mmCIF file of C-alpha atoms and ligand atoms in Angstrom:
data_model
loop_
_atom_site.group_PDB
_atom_site.id
_atom_site.type_symbol
_atom_site.label_atom_id
_atom_site.label_comp_id
_atom_site.label_asym_id
_atom_site.label_seq_id
_atom_site.Cartn_x
_atom_site.Cartn_y
_atom_site.Cartn_z
ATOM 1 C CA MET G 111 -3.962 6.572 -28.095
ATOM 2 C CA ASP G 112 -7.614 5.838 -27.371
ATOM 3 C CA LEU G 113 -8.506 7.691 -24.171
ATOM 4 C CA SER G 114 -12.268 7.168 -24.511
ATOM 5 C CA PRO G 115 -12.441 4.383 -21.867
ATOM 6 C CA LEU G 116 -11.025 6.857 -19.350
ATOM 7 C CA LEU G 117 -13.440 9.702 -19.766
ATOM 8 C CA PRO G 118 -16.513 8.118 -18.147
ATOM 9 C CA LEU G 119 -14.261 7.119 -15.225
ATOM 10 C CA LEU G 120 -12.708 10.533 -14.748
ATOM 11 C CA HIS G 121 -15.145 13.295 -15.626
ATOM 12 C CA ARG G 122 -17.935 11.918 -13.436
ATOM 13 C CA THR G 123 -15.842 11.449 -10.300
ATOM 14 C CA ALA G 124 -14.650 13.853 -7.654
ATOM 15 C CA ARG G 125 -12.252 11.616 -5.735
ATOM 16 C CA VAL G 126 -9.094 10.829 -7.677
ATOM 17 C CA ALA G 127 -5.665 9.841 -6.395
ATOM 18 C CA ALA G 128 -2.329 9.179 -8.082
ATOM 19 C CA LEU G 129 0.344 6.674 -7.051
ATOM 20 C CA THR G 130 3.619 7.655 -8.699
ATOM 21 C CA GLY G 131 6.991 5.968 -9.054
ATOM 22 C CA ALA G 132 10.370 6.797 -10.534
ATOM 23 C CA GLY G 133 8.936 6.741 -14.074
ATOM 24 C CA ILE G 134 7.123 10.055 -13.666
ATOM 25 C CA SER G 135 10.493 11.740 -13.103
ATOM 26 C CA ALA G 136 12.211 9.951 -16.017
ATOM 27 C CA GLU G 137 11.341 12.739 -18.486
ATOM 28 C CA SER G 138 12.867 15.231 -16.074
ATOM 29 C CA GLY G 139 16.172 13.420 -16.550
ATOM 30 C CA ILE G 140 16.209 11.386 -13.323
ATOM 31 C CA PRO G 141 17.093 7.716 -13.957
ATOM 32 C CA THR G 142 14.572 5.126 -12.779
ATOM 33 C CA PHE G 143 15.611 2.446 -10.290
ATOM 34 C CA ARG G 144 15.268 -0.625 -12.413
ATOM 35 C CA GLY G 145 15.989 0.823 -15.827
ATOM 36 C CA PRO G 146 19.405 0.586 -17.536
ATOM 37 C CA GLU G 147 20.709 3.578 -15.515
ATOM 38 C CA GLY G 148 19.623 1.999 -12.221
ATOM 39 C CA TYR G 149 23.157 0.812 -11.493
ATOM 40 C CA TRP G 150 25.670 3.063 -9.787
ATOM 41 C CA LYS G 151 29.291 1.945 -9.444
ATOM 42 C CA ASN G 152 27.918 -1.570 -10.164
ATOM 43 C CA HIS G 153 25.586 -1.403 -7.161
ATOM 44 C CA ARG G 154 21.831 -1.954 -7.363
ATOM 45 C CA PRO G 155 19.602 0.421 -5.371
ATOM 46 C CA GLU G 156 18.448 -2.542 -3.259
ATOM 47 C CA GLU G 157 22.088 -2.985 -2.153
ATOM 48 C CA LEU G 158 22.638 0.663 -1.202
ATOM 49 C CA ALA G 159 19.231 1.753 0.125
ATOM 50 C CA THR G 160 19.461 -0.391 3.276
ATOM 51 C CA PRO G 161 20.415 0.185 6.949
ATOM 52 C CA GLN G 162 23.016 -2.587 6.595
ATOM 53 C CA ALA G 163 24.755 -0.824 3.669
ATOM 54 C CA PHE G 164 24.781 2.417 5.672
ATOM 55 C CA GLN G 165 26.160 0.637 8.733
ATOM 56 C CA ARG G 166 28.843 -1.033 6.626
ATOM 57 C CA ASP G 167 29.887 1.951 4.538
ATOM 58 C CA PRO G 168 28.144 5.260 5.313
ATOM 59 C CA ARG G 169 30.484 7.133 3.004
ATOM 60 C CA LEU G 170 29.594 4.963 -0.040
ATOM 61 C CA VAL G 171 25.860 5.315 0.673
ATOM 62 C CA TRP G 172 26.223 9.067 1.086
ATOM 63 C CA GLU G 173 28.224 9.303 -2.171
ATOM 64 C CA TRP G 174 25.224 7.696 -3.929
ATOM 65 C CA TYR G 175 22.731 10.078 -2.310
ATOM 66 C CA ASP G 176 24.988 13.088 -2.943
ATOM 67 C CA MET G 177 25.234 12.111 -6.636
ATOM 68 C CA ARG G 178 21.436 11.739 -6.831
ATOM 69 C CA ARG G 179 20.798 15.031 -4.968
ATOM 70 C CA THR G 180 23.173 16.854 -7.301
ATOM 71 C CA ARG G 181 21.474 15.321 -10.353
ATOM 72 C CA ILE G 182 17.950 16.056 -9.067
ATOM 73 C CA ALA G 183 18.910 19.681 -8.292
ATOM 74 C CA ALA G 184 19.692 20.140 -12.007
ATOM 75 C CA CYS G 185 16.323 18.688 -13.076
ATOM 76 C CA ALA G 186 12.922 20.350 -13.260
ATOM 77 C CA PRO G 187 9.401 18.957 -12.891
ATOM 78 C CA ASN G 188 7.947 17.880 -16.252
ATOM 79 C CA ALA G 189 4.499 18.183 -17.859
ATOM 80 C CA GLY G 190 3.356 15.074 -15.994
ATOM 81 C CA HIS G 191 4.100 16.577 -12.573
ATOM 82 C CA ALA G 192 2.536 19.888 -13.672
ATOM 83 C CA THR G 193 -0.691 18.197 -14.830
ATOM 84 C CA LEU G 194 -1.116 16.404 -11.499
ATOM 85 C CA ALA G 195 -0.533 19.710 -9.692
ATOM 86 C CA ARG G 196 -3.334 21.336 -11.746
ATOM 87 C CA TRP G 197 -5.691 18.437 -10.984
ATOM 88 C CA GLU G 198 -5.807 19.492 -7.325
ATOM 89 C CA GLY G 199 -8.023 22.308 -8.636
ATOM 90 C CA ARG G 200 -10.019 20.117 -11.033
ATOM 91 C CA PHE G 201 -11.111 17.260 -8.765
ATOM 92 C CA ALA G 202 -12.777 17.971 -5.419
ATOM 93 C CA ASP G 203 -10.538 15.485 -3.664
ATOM 94 C CA PHE G 204 -7.142 14.862 -5.299
ATOM 95 C CA ALA G 205 -3.967 13.531 -3.686
ATOM 96 C CA VAL G 206 -0.598 12.237 -4.872
ATOM 97 C CA ILE G 207 0.961 9.264 -3.110
ATOM 98 C CA THR G 208 4.554 9.136 -4.287
ATOM 99 C CA GLN G 209 7.301 6.539 -3.890
ATOM 100 C CA ASN G 210 9.764 9.140 -5.144
ATOM 101 C CA VAL G 211 12.056 11.050 -2.799
ATOM 102 C CA ASP G 212 13.059 13.698 -5.395
ATOM 103 C CA GLY G 213 10.547 16.382 -4.347
ATOM 104 C CA LEU G 214 9.491 17.138 -7.954
ATOM 105 C CA HIS G 215 5.744 16.915 -7.215
ATOM 106 C CA GLN G 216 6.125 19.576 -4.521
ATOM 107 C CA ARG G 217 8.275 21.737 -6.830
ATOM 108 C CA ALA G 218 5.559 21.424 -9.534
ATOM 109 C CA GLY G 219 3.044 22.919 -7.090
ATOM 110 C CA SER G 220 1.265 19.829 -5.742
ATOM 111 C CA ARG G 221 0.281 20.550 -2.139
ATOM 112 C CA ARG G 222 -1.401 17.271 -1.142
ATOM 113 C CA VAL G 223 1.558 14.900 -1.557
ATOM 114 C CA ILE G 224 2.209 11.839 0.627
ATOM 115 C CA PRO G 225 5.931 10.997 0.172
ATOM 116 C CA ILE G 226 5.740 7.427 1.533
ATOM 117 C CA HIS G 227 9.481 6.795 1.086
ATOM 118 C CA GLY G 228 10.644 10.138 2.537
ATOM 119 C CA HIS G 229 12.652 13.042 1.130
ATOM 120 C CA ILE G 230 16.157 13.042 -0.339
ATOM 121 C CA TRP G 231 16.546 16.690 0.835
ATOM 122 C CA GLU G 232 15.990 15.808 4.492
ATOM 123 C CA MET G 233 18.707 14.481 6.798
ATOM 124 C CA ARG G 234 18.171 12.844 10.195
ATOM 125 C CA CYS G 235 20.624 12.688 13.091
ATOM 126 C CA THR G 236 21.249 9.016 13.851
ATOM 127 C CA ARG G 237 21.479 9.803 17.575
ATOM 128 C CA GLU G 238 18.965 12.570 18.293
ATOM 129 C CA GLU G 239 16.515 11.776 15.439
ATOM 130 C CA THR G 240 16.259 15.500 14.690
ATOM 131 C CA THR G 241 15.863 16.282 10.992
ATOM 132 C CA ILE G 242 17.005 19.193 8.855
ATOM 133 C CA LEU G 243 16.247 20.207 5.278
ATOM 134 C CA ASP G 244 19.506 20.675 3.365
ATOM 135 C CA TYR G 245 19.641 21.517 -0.338
ATOM 136 C CA THR G 246 23.456 21.813 -0.564
ATOM 137 C CA THR G 247 24.873 20.067 -3.646
ATOM 138 C CA PRO G 248 27.399 18.637 -3.671
ATOM 139 C CA LEU G 249 27.752 18.174 0.102
ATOM 140 C CA PRO G 250 31.073 19.572 1.350
ATOM 141 C CA ASN G 251 31.840 16.623 3.654
ATOM 142 C CA LEU G 252 30.806 12.997 3.230
ATOM 143 C CA PRO G 253 29.362 11.492 5.316
ATOM 144 C CA PRO G 254 27.758 14.574 6.967
ATOM 145 C CA HIS G 255 27.586 14.765 10.754
ATOM 146 C CA CYS G 256 25.107 16.432 13.100
ATOM 147 C CA PRO G 257 26.623 19.795 14.178
ATOM 148 C CA ALA G 258 24.869 19.545 17.570
ATOM 149 C CA CYS G 259 26.087 16.130 18.721
ATOM 150 C CA GLY G 260 28.601 15.009 16.102
ATOM 151 C CA ALA G 261 26.706 11.782 15.242
ATOM 152 C CA LEU G 262 26.281 10.678 11.633
ATOM 153 C CA TYR G 263 23.425 12.137 9.634
ATOM 154 C CA ARG G 264 21.460 9.700 7.460
ATOM 155 C CA PRO G 265 19.186 10.503 4.521
ATOM 156 C CA ALA G 266 15.603 10.833 5.862
ATOM 157 C CA VAL G 267 14.295 8.226 3.415
ATOM 158 C CA VAL G 268 12.741 4.792 3.993
ATOM 159 C CA TRP G 269 15.266 2.070 3.206
ATOM 160 C CA PHE G 270 14.483 -1.523 2.280
ATOM 161 C CA GLY G 271 13.667 -3.411 5.460
ATOM 162 C CA GLU G 272 12.434 -0.255 7.206
ATOM 163 C CA ALA G 273 8.809 0.454 8.010
ATOM 164 C CA LEU G 274 7.021 3.287 6.253
ATOM 165 C CA PRO G 275 6.054 6.229 8.485
ATOM 166 C CA MET G 276 2.825 5.368 10.334
ATOM 167 C CA GLU G 277 1.166 8.703 9.588
ATOM 168 C CA ALA G 278 1.901 8.400 5.855
ATOM 169 C CA LEU G 279 0.517 4.847 5.801
ATOM 170 C CA ALA G 280 -2.633 5.947 7.641
ATOM 171 C CA GLU G 281 -3.180 8.806 5.160
ATOM 172 C CA CYS G 282 -2.687 6.369 2.262
ATOM 173 C CA GLY G 283 -5.257 4.034 3.826
ATOM 174 C CA ARG G 284 -7.840 6.813 3.998
ATOM 175 C CA ILE G 285 -7.174 7.795 0.375
ATOM 176 C CA LEU G 286 -7.210 4.227 -0.983
ATOM 177 C CA ASP G 287 -10.431 3.443 0.902
ATOM 178 C CA THR G 288 -12.316 6.409 -0.570
ATOM 179 C CA CYS G 289 -10.960 7.273 -4.041
ATOM 180 C CA ASP G 290 -13.104 6.370 -7.068
ATOM 181 C CA VAL G 291 -10.084 6.314 -9.395
ATOM 182 C CA LEU G 292 -6.406 5.598 -8.685
ATOM 183 C CA LEU G 293 -3.938 6.627 -11.395
ATOM 184 C CA VAL G 294 -0.817 4.420 -11.185
ATOM 185 C CA ILE G 295 1.970 6.268 -12.970
ATOM 186 C CA GLY G 296 5.553 5.248 -13.670
ATOM 187 C CA THR G 297 6.022 2.358 -11.281
ATOM 188 C CA SER G 298 7.157 -1.195 -11.967
ATOM 189 C CA GLY G 299 5.132 -2.393 -8.983
ATOM 190 C CA GLN G 300 8.119 -4.240 -7.469
ATOM 191 C CA VAL G 301 8.217 -2.504 -4.101
ATOM 192 C CA HIS G 302 5.971 -3.393 -1.190
ATOM 193 C CA PRO G 303 3.692 -2.075 0.302
ATOM 194 C CA ALA G 304 3.108 0.464 -2.542
ATOM 195 C CA SER G 305 2.642 -2.466 -4.965
ATOM 196 C CA THR G 306 -0.477 -3.528 -3.030
ATOM 197 C CA PHE G 307 -2.173 -0.093 -3.198
ATOM 198 C CA PRO G 308 -3.831 -0.550 -6.642
ATOM 199 C CA TYR G 309 -5.326 -3.856 -5.466
ATOM 200 C CA THR G 310 -6.793 -2.196 -2.382
ATOM 201 C CA VAL G 311 -8.729 0.091 -4.747
ATOM 202 C CA LEU G 312 -9.699 -2.664 -7.233
ATOM 203 C CA GLU G 313 -10.928 -4.998 -4.484
ATOM 204 C CA ARG G 314 -13.441 -2.439 -3.243
ATOM 205 C CA GLY G 315 -14.718 -1.669 -6.749
ATOM 206 C CA GLY G 316 -12.639 1.400 -7.515
ATOM 207 C CA ALA G 317 -11.021 1.946 -10.928
ATOM 208 C CA VAL G 318 -7.262 1.791 -11.583
ATOM 209 C CA ILE G 319 -5.743 3.562 -14.586
ATOM 210 C CA GLU G 320 -2.113 2.621 -15.276
ATOM 211 C CA ILE G 321 0.218 4.899 -17.259
ATOM 212 C CA ASN G 322 3.525 3.281 -18.232
ATOM 213 C CA PRO G 323 5.428 2.850 -21.528
ATOM 214 C CA THR G 324 5.966 -0.823 -20.682
ATOM 215 C CA GLU G 325 3.778 -3.569 -19.310
ATOM 216 C CA THR G 326 3.928 -4.342 -15.575
ATOM 217 C CA PRO G 327 2.374 -7.065 -13.369
ATOM 218 C CA LEU G 328 -0.527 -4.615 -12.787
ATOM 219 C CA SER G 329 -1.297 -4.095 -16.498
ATOM 220 C CA ALA G 330 -3.569 -7.112 -16.875
ATOM 221 C CA ASP G 331 -5.534 -6.246 -13.714
ATOM 222 C CA ALA G 332 -5.873 -2.489 -14.243
ATOM 223 C CA THR G 333 -9.258 -1.123 -15.377
ATOM 224 C CA VAL G 334 -7.388 0.723 -18.141
ATOM 225 C CA SER G 335 -3.668 0.375 -18.929
ATOM 226 C CA LEU G 336 -2.201 3.095 -21.168
ATOM 227 C CA ARG G 337 1.143 2.506 -22.905
ATOM 228 C CA GLY G 338 2.972 5.793 -22.965
ATOM 229 C CA PRO G 339 5.195 8.246 -21.100
ATOM 230 C CA ALA G 340 3.609 10.234 -18.278
ATOM 231 C CA ALA G 341 4.643 13.658 -19.617
ATOM 232 C CA VAL G 342 2.715 12.900 -22.846
ATOM 233 C CA VAL G 343 -0.254 10.875 -21.577
ATOM 234 C CA LEU G 344 -1.251 13.040 -18.595
ATOM 235 C CA PRO G 345 -1.530 16.281 -20.654
ATOM 236 C CA ALA G 346 -3.424 14.299 -23.336
ATOM 237 C CA ILE G 347 -5.949 13.150 -20.722
ATOM 238 C CA GLU G 348 -6.273 16.727 -19.461
ATOM 239 C CA ARG G 349 -7.038 17.968 -23.007
ATOM 240 C CA GLU G 350 -9.711 15.292 -23.416
ATOM 241 C CA LEU G 351 -11.274 16.197 -20.059
ATOM 242 C CA HIS G 352 -11.436 19.859 -21.087
ATOM 243 C CA ARG G 353 -13.273 18.820 -24.233
ATOM 244 C CA GLU G 354 -15.766 16.655 -22.377
ATOM 245 C CA PRO G 355 -18.912 18.173 -20.818
ATOM 246 C CA SER G 356 -18.111 18.149 -17.103
HETATM 247 C C1 LIG Q 610 8.487 -2.609 4.437
HETATM 248 C C2 LIG Q 610 13.575 5.245 -0.856
HETATM 249 C C3 LIG Q 610 7.994 -3.748 6.471
HETATM 250 C C4 LIG Q 610 15.047 5.157 -0.835
HETATM 251 C C5 LIG Q 610 12.677 3.122 -1.667
HETATM 252 C C6 LIG Q 610 6.399 -8.228 0.909
HETATM 253 C C7 LIG Q 610 6.552 -8.725 -0.360
HETATM 254 C C8 LIG Q 610 7.702 -8.456 -1.101
HETATM 255 C C9 LIG Q 610 8.727 -7.666 -0.558
HETATM 256 C C10 LIG Q 610 8.570 -7.162 0.709
HETATM 257 C C11 LIG Q 610 7.409 -7.430 1.428
HETATM 258 N N1 LIG Q 610 7.526 -6.809 2.617
HETATM 259 C C12 LIG Q 610 8.701 -6.144 2.683
HETATM 260 C C13 LIG Q 610 9.387 -6.364 1.536
HETATM 261 C C14 LIG Q 610 10.732 -5.879 1.267
HETATM 262 C C15 LIG Q 610 10.815 -4.560 0.506
HETATM 263 C C16 LIG Q 610 10.490 -4.782 -0.949
HETATM 264 O O1 LIG Q 610 9.434 -4.430 -1.421
HETATM 265 N N2 LIG Q 610 11.462 -5.354 -1.654
HETATM 266 C C17 LIG Q 610 11.299 -5.575 -3.089
HETATM 267 C C18 LIG Q 610 12.447 -4.923 -3.853
HETATM 268 C C19 LIG Q 610 11.255 -7.054 -3.333
HETATM 269 N N3 LIG Q 610 9.978 -3.490 1.031
HETATM 270 C C20 LIG Q 610 10.409 -2.788 2.089
HETATM 271 O O2 LIG Q 610 11.429 -3.063 2.689
HETATM 272 C C21 LIG Q 610 9.539 -1.622 2.538
HETATM 273 N N4 LIG Q 610 9.343 -1.716 3.945
HETATM 274 O O3 LIG Q 610 7.761 -3.294 3.799
HETATM 275 O O4 LIG Q 610 8.551 -2.625 5.797
HETATM 276 C C22 LIG Q 610 8.332 -3.535 7.880
HETATM 277 C C23 LIG Q 610 7.293 -3.402 8.794
HETATM 278 C C24 LIG Q 610 7.617 -3.233 10.130
HETATM 279 C C25 LIG Q 610 8.953 -3.165 10.546
HETATM 280 C C26 LIG Q 610 9.977 -3.269 9.613
HETATM 281 C C27 LIG Q 610 9.679 -3.459 8.266
HETATM 282 C C28 LIG Q 610 10.247 -0.298 2.284
HETATM 283 C C29 LIG Q 610 10.410 -0.077 0.806
HETATM 284 C C30 LIG Q 610 10.956 1.338 0.557
HETATM 285 C C31 LIG Q 610 12.297 1.262 -0.137
HETATM 286 N N5 LIG Q 610 12.746 2.610 -0.474
HETATM 287 N N6 LIG Q 610 13.052 4.386 -1.914
HETATM 288 C C32 LIG Q 610 15.670 5.821 -2.033
HETATM 289 O O5 LIG Q 610 14.957 6.261 -2.964
HETATM 290 O O6 LIG Q 610 16.902 5.895 -2.045
HETATM 291 S S1 LIG Q 610 12.046 2.187 -2.909
HETATM 292 C C33 LIG Q 610 12.519 2.731 -4.449
HETATM 293 O O7 LIG Q 610 11.819 1.875 -5.353
HETATM 294 C C34 LIG Q 610 12.093 4.126 -4.857
HETATM 295 O O8 LIG Q 610 11.318 4.793 -3.909
HETATM 296 C C35 LIG Q 610 11.254 3.852 -6.101
HETATM 297 O O9 LIG Q 610 10.289 4.820 -6.347
HETATM 298 C C36 LIG Q 610 10.645 2.585 -5.670
HETATM 299 C C37 LIG Q 610 9.811 1.767 -6.545
HETATM 300 O O10 LIG Q 610 10.413 1.663 -7.800
HETATM 301 P P1 LIG Q 610 9.647 2.359 -9.011
HETATM 302 O O11 LIG Q 610 9.267 3.743 -8.590
HETATM 303 O O12 LIG Q 610 8.556 1.477 -9.457
HETATM 304 O O13 LIG Q 610 10.801 2.496 -10.048
HETATM 305 P P2 LIG Q 610 11.285 1.402 -11.099
HETATM 306 O O14 LIG Q 610 12.593 1.872 -11.635
HETATM 307 O O15 LIG Q 610 11.181 0.033 -10.497
HETATM 308 O O16 LIG Q 610 10.175 1.460 -12.251
HETATM 309 C C38 LIG Q 610 10.027 2.630 -13.017
HETATM 310 C C39 LIG Q 610 8.828 2.425 -13.918
HETATM 311 O O17 LIG Q 610 8.621 3.623 -14.666
HETATM 312 C C40 LIG Q 610 8.998 1.293 -14.929
HETATM 313 O O18 LIG Q 610 7.831 0.485 -14.934
HETATM 314 C C41 LIG Q 610 9.138 2.025 -16.274
HETATM 315 O O19 LIG Q 610 8.542 1.298 -17.333
HETATM 316 C C42 LIG Q 610 8.328 3.276 -15.997
HETATM 317 N N7 LIG Q 610 8.700 4.436 -16.815
HETATM 318 C C43 LIG Q 610 9.895 4.726 -17.397
HETATM 319 N N8 LIG Q 610 9.792 5.917 -18.052
HETATM 320 C C44 LIG Q 610 8.527 6.365 -17.858
HETATM 321 C C45 LIG Q 610 7.824 5.438 -17.070
HETATM 322 N N9 LIG Q 610 6.537 5.602 -16.717
HETATM 323 C C46 LIG Q 610 5.910 6.718 -17.146
HETATM 324 N N10 LIG Q 610 6.516 7.667 -17.912
HETATM 325 C C47 LIG Q 610 7.808 7.520 -18.288
HETATM 326 N N11 LIG Q 610 8.403 8.455 -19.049
#
């Protein structure tokens, strides 16, 4: 893989950000949303990750999240997550904006992570809006209820049709308005508003480097589009950067 077009973009700049999607966790064993394993009991994520689905059948939605939590608990961050965690020490200003709710960036040691779609390990009381972190897998009772008031808990994630948290969006805006390079890793670019983030950077003259084994709608517009898996390409870029005079 020819990484030479990247090096002038990366080793001269201090402000780098990464936008990650389900693909960066694929090599950890977590199925992506729109790949062959995206189905669960013949449901698409778009059908289950909605307030309407939860309203209609909270138990079914919680079975899906409990299955995912249990699977994620058995997975570990991969070399792609680990490389991004190290880059917090390499670039003066480095942040990860992630669409993923699996928590693998945080487990890999990344500290500046903006989880724009929430956390699968957090639950929120549907009455009091209080949240708790709960790593129990599998959950003993489905659907779980708030011990304080007895109302249903919901996963503290952003469902389709729900607004992203204001503070996360504001932080993303600051990052996208100032970064010199945005790495776009493991996302099909189907979900809004994350799908607009690379264009925010391109339109103000920033560079976008895409890392994905398959082509996406962004590939033709990206400054550089690398065909390959994140856990291979990110360490390869890191090796090249170590070779380059900084
Ligand atoms: C909102 C949390 C407004 C839950 C998720 C405008 C235009 C179009 C649509 C909309 C629009 N405005 C709103 C919408 C609707 C909707 C939307 O985008 N729908 C789409 C499907 C058409 N958006 C919303 O509803 C958003 N809210 O806009 O609010 C609003 C404002 C005010 C008031 C009310 C509302 C909220 C969206 C958040 C949805 N929640 N997750 C959960 O996880 O359970 S999204 C879900 O999809 C995940 O977070 C996932 O990360 C995300 C995106 O998918 P990808 O990460 O890209 O995953 P995918 O499987 O698609 O692709 C994986 C890629 O990896 C592939 O390209 C593959 O090739 C690659 N890959 C595979 N292996 C590897 C790899 N890459 C690298 N290495 C590998 N080894």
